[in-house]
Tab-separated table of C-alpha atoms in Angstrom:
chain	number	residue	atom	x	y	z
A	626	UNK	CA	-10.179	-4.515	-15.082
A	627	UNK	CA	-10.832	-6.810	-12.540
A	628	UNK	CA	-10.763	-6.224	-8.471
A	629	UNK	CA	-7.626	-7.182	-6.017
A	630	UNK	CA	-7.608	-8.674	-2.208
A	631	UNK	CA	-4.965	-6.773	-0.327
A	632	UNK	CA	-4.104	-8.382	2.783
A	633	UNK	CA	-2.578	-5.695	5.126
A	634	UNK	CA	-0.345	-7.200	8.449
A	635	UNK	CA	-0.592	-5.723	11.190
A	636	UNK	CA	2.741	-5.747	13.207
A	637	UNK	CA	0.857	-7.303	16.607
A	638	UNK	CA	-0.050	-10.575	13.819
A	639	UNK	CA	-3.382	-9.885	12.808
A	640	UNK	CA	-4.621	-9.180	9.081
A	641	UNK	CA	-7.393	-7.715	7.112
A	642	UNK	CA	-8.327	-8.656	3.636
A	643	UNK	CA	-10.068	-5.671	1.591
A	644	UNK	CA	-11.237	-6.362	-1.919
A	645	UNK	CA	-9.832	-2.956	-3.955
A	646	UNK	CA	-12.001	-2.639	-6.456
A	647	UNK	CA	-10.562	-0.717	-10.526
A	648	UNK	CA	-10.133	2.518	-10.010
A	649	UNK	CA	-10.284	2.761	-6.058
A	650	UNK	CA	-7.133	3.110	-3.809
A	651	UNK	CA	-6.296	0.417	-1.051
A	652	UNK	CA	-7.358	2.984	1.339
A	653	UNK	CA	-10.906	3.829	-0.108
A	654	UNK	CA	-11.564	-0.259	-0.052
A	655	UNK	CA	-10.369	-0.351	3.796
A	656	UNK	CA	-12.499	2.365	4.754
A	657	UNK	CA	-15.442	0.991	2.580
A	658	UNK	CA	-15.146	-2.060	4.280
A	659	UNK	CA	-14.488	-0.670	7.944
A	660	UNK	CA	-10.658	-1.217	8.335
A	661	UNK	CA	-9.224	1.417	10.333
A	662	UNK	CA	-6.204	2.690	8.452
A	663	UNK	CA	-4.277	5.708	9.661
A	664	UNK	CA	-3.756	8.677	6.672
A	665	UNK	CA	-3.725	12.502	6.830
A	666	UNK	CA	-3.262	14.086	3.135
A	667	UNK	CA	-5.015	11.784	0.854
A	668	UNK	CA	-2.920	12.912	-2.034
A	669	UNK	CA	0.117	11.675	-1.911
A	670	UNK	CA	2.326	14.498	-0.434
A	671	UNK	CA	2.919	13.089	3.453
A	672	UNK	CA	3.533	9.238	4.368
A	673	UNK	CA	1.179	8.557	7.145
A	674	UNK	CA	-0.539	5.870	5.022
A	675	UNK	CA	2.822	4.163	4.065
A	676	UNK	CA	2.726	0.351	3.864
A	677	UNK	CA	5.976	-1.810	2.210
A	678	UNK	CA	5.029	-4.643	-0.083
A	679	UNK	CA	5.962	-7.823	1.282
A	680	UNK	CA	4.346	-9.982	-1.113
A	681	UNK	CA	2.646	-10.755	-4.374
A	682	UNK	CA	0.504	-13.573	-4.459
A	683	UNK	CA	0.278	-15.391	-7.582
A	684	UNK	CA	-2.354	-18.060	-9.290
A	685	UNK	CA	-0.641	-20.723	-7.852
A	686	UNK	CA	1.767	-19.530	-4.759
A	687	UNK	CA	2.435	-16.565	-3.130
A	688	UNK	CA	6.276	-14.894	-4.286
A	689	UNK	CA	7.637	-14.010	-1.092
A	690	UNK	CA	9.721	-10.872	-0.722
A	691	UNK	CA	13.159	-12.456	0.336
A	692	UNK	CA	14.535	-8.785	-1.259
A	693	UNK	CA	12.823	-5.620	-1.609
A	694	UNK	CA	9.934	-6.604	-4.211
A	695	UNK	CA	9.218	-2.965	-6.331
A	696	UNK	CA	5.799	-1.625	-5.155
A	697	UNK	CA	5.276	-0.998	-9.221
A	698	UNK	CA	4.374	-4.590	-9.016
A	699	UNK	CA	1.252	-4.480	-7.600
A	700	UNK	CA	0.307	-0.688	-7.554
A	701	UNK	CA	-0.672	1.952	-10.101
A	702	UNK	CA	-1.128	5.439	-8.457
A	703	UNK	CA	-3.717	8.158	-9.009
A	704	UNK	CA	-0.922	10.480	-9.188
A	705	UNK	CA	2.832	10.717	-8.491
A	706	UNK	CA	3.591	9.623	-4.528
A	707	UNK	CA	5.568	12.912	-3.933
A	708	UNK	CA	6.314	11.684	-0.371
A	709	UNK	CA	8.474	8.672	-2.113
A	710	UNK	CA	11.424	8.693	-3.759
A	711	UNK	CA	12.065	6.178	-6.630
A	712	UNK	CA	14.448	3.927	-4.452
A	713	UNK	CA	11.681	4.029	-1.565
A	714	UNK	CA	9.262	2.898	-4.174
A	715	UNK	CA	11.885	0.648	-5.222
A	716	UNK	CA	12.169	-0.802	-2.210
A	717	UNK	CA	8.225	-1.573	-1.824
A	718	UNK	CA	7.062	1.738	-0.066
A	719	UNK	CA	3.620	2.478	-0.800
A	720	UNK	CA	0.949	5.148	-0.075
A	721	UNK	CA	-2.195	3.856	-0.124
A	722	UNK	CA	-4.191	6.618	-0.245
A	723	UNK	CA	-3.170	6.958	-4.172
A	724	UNK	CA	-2.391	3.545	-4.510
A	725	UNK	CA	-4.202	1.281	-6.331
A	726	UNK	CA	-3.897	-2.581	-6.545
A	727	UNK	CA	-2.521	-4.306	-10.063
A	728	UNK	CA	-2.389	-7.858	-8.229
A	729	UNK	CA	-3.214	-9.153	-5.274
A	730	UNK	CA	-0.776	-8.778	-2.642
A	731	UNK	CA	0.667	-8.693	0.987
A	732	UNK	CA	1.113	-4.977	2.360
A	733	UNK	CA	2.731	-4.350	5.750
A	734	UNK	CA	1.531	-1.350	7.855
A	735	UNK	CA	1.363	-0.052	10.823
A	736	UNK	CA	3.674	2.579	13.158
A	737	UNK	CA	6.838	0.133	12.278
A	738	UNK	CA	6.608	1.114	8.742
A	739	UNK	CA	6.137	4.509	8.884
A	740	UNK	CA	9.195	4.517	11.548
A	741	UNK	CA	11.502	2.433	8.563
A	742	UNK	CA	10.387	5.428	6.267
A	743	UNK	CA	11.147	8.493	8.421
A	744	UNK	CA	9.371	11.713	8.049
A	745	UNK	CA	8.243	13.137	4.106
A	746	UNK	CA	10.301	15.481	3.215
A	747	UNK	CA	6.979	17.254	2.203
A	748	UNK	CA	5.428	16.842	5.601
């Protein structure tokens, strides 16, 4: 198991880079390494930590997400994101409080995300 960069884009242009190391969530790493991320439940069950997965860097280029790319792509979760439904997940939605990185990878986040999503139906 080796560790992932996730870059997470901010919608006002700036990015942070935060190594997730195996076995620790995207949002574990950010607070580790001081990135303010907003999050509530920390299990899974509300979508305040919701990113979308815009891109998956490989060893040579990054694969931009001209369509949806599937957040299975790049995350594994703790347990099952019961604030996303398959097509959300499908459609890169991500909570990354449970999620943790398979690749490294481009994450949007922010208020703009969260208001694509809508409200968990768990919330």
């Amino acid at each position: 198991m080796t560790a992932h960069d996730v870059t997470l884009e901010w919608p006002d242009g700036r990015h942070d880079t935060v190594t997730v190391e195996p076995r620790e969530t995207v949002l574990e790493a950010a607070l580790r390494e001081g990135v303010r991320l907003p999050y509530d439940c920390r299990k899974g069950t509300c979508t305040a930590c919701v990113g979308r997965l815009s891109s998956i860097e490989d060893d040579d280029s990054d694969v931009e997400a001209s369509s949806p790319t599937n957040a299975a792509a790049a995350f594994d979760y703790r347990r099952q994101p019961e604030a996303l439904t398959e097509r959300e997940r499908a459609d890169g939605y991500v909570l990354l409080c449970i999620a943790m990185a398979r690749a490294d990878c481009r994450v949007a986040v922010g208020p703009m995300v969260r208001a694509e999503l809508g409200d968990s139906p768990w919330g």
